PDB file of C-alpha atoms in Angstrom:
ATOM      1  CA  UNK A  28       0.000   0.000   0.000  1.00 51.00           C
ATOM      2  CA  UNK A  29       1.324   3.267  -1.361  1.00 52.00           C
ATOM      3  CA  UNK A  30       2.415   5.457   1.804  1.00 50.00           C
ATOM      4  CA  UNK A  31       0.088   8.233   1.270  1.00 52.00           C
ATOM      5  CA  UNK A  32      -2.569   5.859   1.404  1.00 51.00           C
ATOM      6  CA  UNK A  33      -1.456   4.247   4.409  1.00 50.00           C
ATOM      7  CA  UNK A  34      -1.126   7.828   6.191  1.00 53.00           C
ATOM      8  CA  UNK A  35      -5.415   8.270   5.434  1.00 50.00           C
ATOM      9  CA  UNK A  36      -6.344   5.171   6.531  1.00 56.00           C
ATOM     10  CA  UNK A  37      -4.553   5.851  10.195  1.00 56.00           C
ATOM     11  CA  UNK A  38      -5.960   8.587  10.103  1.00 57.00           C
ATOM     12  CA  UNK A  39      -9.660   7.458   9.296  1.00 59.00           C
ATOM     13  CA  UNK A  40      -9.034   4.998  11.981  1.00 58.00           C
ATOM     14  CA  UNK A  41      -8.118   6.939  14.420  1.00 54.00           C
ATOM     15  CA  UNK A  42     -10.582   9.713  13.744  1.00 55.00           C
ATOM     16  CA  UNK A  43     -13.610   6.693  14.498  1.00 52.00           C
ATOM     17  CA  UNK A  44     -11.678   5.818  17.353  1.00 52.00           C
ATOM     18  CA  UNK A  45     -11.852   9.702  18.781  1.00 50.00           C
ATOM     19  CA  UNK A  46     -16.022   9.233  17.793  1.00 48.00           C
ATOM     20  CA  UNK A  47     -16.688   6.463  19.485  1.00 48.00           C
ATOM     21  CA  UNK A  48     -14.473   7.828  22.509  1.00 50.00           C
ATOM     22  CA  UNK A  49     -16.396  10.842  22.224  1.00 50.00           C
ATOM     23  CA  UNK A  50     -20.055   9.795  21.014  1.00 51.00           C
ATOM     24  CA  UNK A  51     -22.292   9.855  24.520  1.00 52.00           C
ATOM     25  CA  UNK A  52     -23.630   6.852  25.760  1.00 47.00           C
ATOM     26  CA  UNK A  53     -27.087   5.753  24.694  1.00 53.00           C
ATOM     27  CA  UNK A  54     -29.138   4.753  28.143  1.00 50.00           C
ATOM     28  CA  UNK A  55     -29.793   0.815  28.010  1.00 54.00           C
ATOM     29  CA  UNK A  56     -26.969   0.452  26.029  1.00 55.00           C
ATOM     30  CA  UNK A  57     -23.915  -2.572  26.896  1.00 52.00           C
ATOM     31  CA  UNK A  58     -21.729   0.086  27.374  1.00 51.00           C
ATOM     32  CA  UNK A  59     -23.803   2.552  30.004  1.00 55.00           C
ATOM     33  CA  UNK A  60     -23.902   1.452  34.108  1.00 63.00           C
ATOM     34  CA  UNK A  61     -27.704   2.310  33.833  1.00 64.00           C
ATOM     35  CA  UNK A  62     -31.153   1.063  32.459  1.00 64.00           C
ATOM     36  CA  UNK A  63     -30.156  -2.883  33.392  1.00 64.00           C
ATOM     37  CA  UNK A  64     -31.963  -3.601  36.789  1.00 67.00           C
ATOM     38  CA  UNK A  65     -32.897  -6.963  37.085  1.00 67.00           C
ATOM     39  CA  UNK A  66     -34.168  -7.108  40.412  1.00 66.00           C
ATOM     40  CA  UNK A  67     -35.699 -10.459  40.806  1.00 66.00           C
ATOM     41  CA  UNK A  68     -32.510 -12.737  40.827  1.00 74.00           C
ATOM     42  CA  UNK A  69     -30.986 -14.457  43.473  1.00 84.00           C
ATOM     43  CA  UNK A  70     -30.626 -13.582  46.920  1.00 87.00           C
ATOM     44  CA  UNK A  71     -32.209 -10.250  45.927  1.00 88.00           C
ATOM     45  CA  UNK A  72     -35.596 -11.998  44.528  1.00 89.00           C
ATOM     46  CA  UNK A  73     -35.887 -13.552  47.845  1.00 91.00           C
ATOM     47  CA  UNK A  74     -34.943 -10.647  50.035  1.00 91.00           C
ATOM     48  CA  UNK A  75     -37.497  -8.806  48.731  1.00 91.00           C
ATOM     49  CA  UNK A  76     -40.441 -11.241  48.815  1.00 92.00           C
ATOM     50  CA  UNK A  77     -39.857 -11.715  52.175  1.00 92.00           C
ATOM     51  CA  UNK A  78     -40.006  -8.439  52.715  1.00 91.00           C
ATOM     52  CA  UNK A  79     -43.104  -8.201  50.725  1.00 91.00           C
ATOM     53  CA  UNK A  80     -44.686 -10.985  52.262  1.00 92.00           C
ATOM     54  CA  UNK A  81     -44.538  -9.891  56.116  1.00 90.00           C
ATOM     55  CA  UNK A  82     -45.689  -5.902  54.751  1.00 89.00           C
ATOM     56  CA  UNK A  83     -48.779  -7.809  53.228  1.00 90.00           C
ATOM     57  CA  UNK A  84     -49.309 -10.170  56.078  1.00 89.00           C
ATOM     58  CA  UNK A  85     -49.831  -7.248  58.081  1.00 88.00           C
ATOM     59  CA  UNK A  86     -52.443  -5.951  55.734  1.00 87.00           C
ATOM     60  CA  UNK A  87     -54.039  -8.542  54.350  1.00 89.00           C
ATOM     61  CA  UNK A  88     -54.104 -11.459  57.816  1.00 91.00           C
ATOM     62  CA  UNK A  89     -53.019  -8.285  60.724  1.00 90.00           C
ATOM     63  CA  UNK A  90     -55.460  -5.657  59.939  1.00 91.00           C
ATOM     64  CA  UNK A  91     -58.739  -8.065  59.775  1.00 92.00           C
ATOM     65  CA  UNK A  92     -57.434 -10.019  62.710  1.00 93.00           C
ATOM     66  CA  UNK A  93     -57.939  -6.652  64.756  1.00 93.00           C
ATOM     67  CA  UNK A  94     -60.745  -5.168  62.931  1.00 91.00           C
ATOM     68  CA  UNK A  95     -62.742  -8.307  63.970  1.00 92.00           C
ATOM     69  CA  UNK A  96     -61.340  -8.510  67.570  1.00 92.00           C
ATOM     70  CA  UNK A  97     -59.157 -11.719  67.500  1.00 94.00           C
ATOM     71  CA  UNK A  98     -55.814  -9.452  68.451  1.00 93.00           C
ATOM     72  CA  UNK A  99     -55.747  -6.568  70.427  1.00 92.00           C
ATOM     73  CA  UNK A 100     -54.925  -3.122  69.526  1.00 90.00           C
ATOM     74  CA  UNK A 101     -51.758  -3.295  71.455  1.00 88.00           C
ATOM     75  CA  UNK A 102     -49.561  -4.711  71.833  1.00 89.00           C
ATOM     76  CA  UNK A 103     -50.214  -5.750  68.771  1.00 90.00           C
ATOM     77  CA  UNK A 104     -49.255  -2.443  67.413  1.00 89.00           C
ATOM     78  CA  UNK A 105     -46.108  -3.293  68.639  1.00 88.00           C
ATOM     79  CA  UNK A 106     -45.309  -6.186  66.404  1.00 90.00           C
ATOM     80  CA  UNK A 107     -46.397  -4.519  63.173  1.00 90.00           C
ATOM     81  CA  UNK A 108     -44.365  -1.919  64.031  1.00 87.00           C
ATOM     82  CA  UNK A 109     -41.435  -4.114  64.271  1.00 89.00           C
ATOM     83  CA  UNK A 110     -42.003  -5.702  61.169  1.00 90.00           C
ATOM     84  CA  UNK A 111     -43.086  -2.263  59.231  1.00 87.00           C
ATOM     85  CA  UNK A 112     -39.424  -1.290  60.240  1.00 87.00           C
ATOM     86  CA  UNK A 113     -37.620  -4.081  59.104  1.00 88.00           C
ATOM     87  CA  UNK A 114     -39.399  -4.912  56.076  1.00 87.00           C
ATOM     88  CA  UNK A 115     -38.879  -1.189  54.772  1.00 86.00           C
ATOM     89  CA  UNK A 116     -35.374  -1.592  54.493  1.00 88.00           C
ATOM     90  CA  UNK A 117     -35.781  -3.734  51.412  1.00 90.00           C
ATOM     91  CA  UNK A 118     -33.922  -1.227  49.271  1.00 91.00           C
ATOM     92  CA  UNK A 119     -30.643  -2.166  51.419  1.00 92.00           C
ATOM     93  CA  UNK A 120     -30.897  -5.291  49.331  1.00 91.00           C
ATOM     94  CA  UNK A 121     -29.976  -3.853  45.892  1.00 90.00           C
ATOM     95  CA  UNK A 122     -26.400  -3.543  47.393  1.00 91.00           C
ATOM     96  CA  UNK A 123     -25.861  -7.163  47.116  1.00 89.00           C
ATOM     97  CA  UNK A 124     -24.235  -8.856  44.467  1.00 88.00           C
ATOM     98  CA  UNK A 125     -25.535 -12.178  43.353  1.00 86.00           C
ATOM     99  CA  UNK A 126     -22.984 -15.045  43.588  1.00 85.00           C
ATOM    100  CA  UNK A 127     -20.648 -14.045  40.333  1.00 84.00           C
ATOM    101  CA  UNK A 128     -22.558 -11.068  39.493  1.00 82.00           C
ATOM    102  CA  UNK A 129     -20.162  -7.993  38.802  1.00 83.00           C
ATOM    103  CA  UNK A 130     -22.167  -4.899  38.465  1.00 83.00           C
ATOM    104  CA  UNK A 131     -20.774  -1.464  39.659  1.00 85.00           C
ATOM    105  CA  UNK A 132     -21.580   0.883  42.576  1.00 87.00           C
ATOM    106  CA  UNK A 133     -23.631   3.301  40.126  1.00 86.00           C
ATOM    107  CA  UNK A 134     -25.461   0.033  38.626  1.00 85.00           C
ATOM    108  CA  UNK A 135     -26.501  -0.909  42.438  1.00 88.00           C
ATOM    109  CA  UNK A 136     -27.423   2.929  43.623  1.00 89.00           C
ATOM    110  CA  UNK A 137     -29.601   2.387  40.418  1.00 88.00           C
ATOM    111  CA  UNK A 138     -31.358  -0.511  41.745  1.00 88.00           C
ATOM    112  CA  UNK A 139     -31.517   1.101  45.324  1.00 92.00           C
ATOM    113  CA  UNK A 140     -33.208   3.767  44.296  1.00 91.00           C
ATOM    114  CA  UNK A 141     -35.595   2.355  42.022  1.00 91.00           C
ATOM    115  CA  UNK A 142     -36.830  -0.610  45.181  1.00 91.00           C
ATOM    116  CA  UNK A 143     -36.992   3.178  47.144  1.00 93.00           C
ATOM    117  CA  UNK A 144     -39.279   4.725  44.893  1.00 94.00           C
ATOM    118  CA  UNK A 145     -41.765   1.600  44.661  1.00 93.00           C
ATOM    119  CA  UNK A 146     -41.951   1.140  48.872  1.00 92.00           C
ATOM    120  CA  UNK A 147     -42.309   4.569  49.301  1.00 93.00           C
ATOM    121  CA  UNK A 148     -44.698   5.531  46.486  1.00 94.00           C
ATOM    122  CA  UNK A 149     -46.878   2.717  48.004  1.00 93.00           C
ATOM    123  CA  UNK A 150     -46.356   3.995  51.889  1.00 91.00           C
ATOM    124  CA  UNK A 151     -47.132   7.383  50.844  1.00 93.00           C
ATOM    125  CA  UNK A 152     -50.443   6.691  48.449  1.00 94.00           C
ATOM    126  CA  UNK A 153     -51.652   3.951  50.136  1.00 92.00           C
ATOM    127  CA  UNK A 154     -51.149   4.372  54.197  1.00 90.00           C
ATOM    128  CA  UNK A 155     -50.387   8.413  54.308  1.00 90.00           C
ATOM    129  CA  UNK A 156     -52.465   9.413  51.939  1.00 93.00           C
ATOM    130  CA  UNK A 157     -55.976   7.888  53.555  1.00 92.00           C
ATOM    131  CA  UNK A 158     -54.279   9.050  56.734  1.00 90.00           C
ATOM    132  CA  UNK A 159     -54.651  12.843  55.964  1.00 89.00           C
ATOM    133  CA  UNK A 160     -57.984  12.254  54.269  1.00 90.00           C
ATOM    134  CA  UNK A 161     -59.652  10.673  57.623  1.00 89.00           C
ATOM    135  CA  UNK A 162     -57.789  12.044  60.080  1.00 86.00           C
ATOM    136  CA  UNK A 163     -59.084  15.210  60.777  1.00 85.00           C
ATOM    137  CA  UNK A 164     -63.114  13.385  60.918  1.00 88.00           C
ATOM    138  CA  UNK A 165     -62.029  10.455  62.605  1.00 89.00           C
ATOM    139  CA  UNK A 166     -58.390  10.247  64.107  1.00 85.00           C
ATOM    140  CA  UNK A 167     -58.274  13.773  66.214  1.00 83.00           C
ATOM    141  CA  UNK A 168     -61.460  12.478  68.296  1.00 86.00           C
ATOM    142  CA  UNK A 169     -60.206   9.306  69.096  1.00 85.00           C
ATOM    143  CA  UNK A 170     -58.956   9.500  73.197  1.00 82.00           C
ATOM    144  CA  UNK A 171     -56.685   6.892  74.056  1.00 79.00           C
ATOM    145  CA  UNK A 172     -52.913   6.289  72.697  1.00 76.00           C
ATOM    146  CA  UNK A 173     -53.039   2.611  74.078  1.00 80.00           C
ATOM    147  CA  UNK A 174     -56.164   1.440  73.369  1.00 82.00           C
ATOM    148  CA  UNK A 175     -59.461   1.761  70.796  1.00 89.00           C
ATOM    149  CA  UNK A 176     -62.849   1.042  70.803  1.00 89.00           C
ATOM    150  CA  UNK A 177     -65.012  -1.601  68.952  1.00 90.00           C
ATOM    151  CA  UNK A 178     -66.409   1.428  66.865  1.00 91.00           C
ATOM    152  CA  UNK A 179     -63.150   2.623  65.958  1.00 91.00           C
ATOM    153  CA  UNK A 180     -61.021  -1.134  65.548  1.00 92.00           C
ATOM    154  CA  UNK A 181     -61.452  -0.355  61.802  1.00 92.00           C
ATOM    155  CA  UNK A 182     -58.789   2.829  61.829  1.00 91.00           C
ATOM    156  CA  UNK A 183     -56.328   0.527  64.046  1.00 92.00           C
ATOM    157  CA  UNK A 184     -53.468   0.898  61.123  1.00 89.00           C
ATOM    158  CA  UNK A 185     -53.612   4.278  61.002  1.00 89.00           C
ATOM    159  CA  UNK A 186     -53.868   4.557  64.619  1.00 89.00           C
ATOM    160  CA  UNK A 187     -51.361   2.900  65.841  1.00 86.00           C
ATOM    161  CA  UNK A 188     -49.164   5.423  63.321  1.00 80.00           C
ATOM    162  CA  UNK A 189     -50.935   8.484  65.213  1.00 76.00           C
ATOM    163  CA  UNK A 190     -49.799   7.067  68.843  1.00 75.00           C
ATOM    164  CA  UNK A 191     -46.906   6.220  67.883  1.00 71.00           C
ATOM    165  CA  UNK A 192     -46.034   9.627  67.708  1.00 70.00           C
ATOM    166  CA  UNK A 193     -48.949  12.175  68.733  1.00 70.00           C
ATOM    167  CA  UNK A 194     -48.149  14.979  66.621  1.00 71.00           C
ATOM    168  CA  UNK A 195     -50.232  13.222  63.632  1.00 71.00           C
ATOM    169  CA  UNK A 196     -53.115  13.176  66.395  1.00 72.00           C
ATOM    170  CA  UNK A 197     -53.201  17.032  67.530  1.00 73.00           C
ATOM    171  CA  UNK A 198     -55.064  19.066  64.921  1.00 74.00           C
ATOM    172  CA  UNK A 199     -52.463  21.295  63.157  1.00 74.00           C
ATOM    173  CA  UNK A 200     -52.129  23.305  59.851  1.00 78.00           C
ATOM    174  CA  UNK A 201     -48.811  22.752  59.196  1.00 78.00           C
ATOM    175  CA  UNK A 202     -48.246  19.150  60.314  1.00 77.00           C
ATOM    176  CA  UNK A 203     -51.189  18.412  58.002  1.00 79.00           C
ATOM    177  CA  UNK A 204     -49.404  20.349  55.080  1.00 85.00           C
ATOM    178  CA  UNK A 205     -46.359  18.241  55.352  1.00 84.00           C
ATOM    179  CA  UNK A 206     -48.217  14.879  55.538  1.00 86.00           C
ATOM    180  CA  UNK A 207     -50.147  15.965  52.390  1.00 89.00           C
ATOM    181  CA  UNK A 208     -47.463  16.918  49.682  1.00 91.00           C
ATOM    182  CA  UNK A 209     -46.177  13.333  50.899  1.00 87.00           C
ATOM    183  CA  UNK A 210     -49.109  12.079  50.176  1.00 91.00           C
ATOM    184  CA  UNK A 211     -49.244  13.252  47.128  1.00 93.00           C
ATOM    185  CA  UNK A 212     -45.626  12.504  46.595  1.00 94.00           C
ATOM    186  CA  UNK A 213     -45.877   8.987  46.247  1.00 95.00           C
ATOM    187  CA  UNK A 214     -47.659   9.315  42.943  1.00 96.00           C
ATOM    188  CA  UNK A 215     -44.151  10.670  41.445  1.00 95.00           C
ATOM    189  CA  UNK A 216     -42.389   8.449  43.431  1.00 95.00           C
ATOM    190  CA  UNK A 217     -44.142   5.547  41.603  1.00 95.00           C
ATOM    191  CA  UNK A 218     -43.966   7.505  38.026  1.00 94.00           C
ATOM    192  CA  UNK A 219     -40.667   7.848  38.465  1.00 92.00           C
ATOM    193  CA  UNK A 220     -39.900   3.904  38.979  1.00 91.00           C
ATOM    194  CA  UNK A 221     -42.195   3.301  36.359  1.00 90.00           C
ATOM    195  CA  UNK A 222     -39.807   5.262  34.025  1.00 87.00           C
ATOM    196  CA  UNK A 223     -36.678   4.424  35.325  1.00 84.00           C
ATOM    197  CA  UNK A 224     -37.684   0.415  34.583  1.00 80.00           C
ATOM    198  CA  UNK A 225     -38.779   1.630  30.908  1.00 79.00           C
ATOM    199  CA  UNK A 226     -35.225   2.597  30.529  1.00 70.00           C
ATOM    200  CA  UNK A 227     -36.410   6.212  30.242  1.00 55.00           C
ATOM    201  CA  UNK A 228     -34.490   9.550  31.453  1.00 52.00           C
ATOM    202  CA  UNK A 229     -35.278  12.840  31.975  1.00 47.00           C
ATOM    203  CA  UNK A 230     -33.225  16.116  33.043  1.00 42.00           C
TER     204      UNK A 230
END
């Protein structure tokens, strides 16, 4: 190959080799740390449906239980509590890499954040959000922190939220302000896991 020739092909190459360098990373793509959450595998599909299971034991077996008077109030209260708290650190399992699963730091934040967004965005719309709505009519004249009665066994989840710290049980503007634009922030909390799983961005 004539030298001249060989001197623009180098330089061809090496001018695709600066636009590939250069070019930005499509989202999704091989080469970018984001857009490949895969949740359910491993020790991370089962961290999370137990996690999932004792939050929905609690709702679905917990709540009824009470509601028809075969548990207590309290302590009862007590142990949903317990398990509320433990079970909402699901996200912490996104840190942990499956056995010869290499992804990076960002990759796992990813994944963190995206469990985050779904257990909040549920918390929020589904427990805080009814709280605000009926609290006002039906929490503020309840009397007792450590007990209910029969009439009012049916607000028992949201109760035992309200006595566990009586703030949320004291009629006040601004307490009620805060608990509503978290209410309402679940809905973009859920949006935004929606979109992240889509393998969508936005800026």
């Amino acid at each position: 190959m004539p030298p001249t020739t060989r001197s623009m092909s180098s330089s061809r190459r090496a001018s695709e080799k600066k636009e590939t360098e250069t070019a930005p990373v499509e989202w999704g793509s091989p080469e970018s740390e984001f857009g490949h959450i895969a949740p359910c595998r491993g020790i991370r599909f089962w961290g999370y449906l137990l996690c999932s299971i004792g939050l929905a034991g609690w709702v679905l077996v917990g709540i009824p239980l009470v509601a028809y008077k075969y548990l207590p109030p309290h302590p009862t209260d007590d142990y949903a509590g317990l398990t509320g708290f433990i079970c909402l650190w699901m996200p912490v399992f996104a840190l942990i890499n499956n056995r010869g699963e290499k992804r990076t730091w960002a990759q796992r934040w990813e994944e963190f954040i995206f469990v985050w967004l779904i257990v909040s965005g549920l918390a929020q719309v589904f427990w805080e959000l009814p709280f605000v709505l009926i609290k006002r009519k039906y929490l503020h004249p309840i009397e007792s922190t450590s007990t209910l009665k029969d009439s009012e066994l049916w607000l028992w989840v949201w109760w035992m939220y309200g006595s566990g710290d009586t703030r949320y049980m004291r009629p006040h503007s601004s307490s009620h302000a805060t608990e509503t634009m978290l209410a309402i922030s679940g809905f973009f909390e859920l949006a935004a896991a929606y979109w992240i799983k889509k393998g969508g961005c936005f800026k």
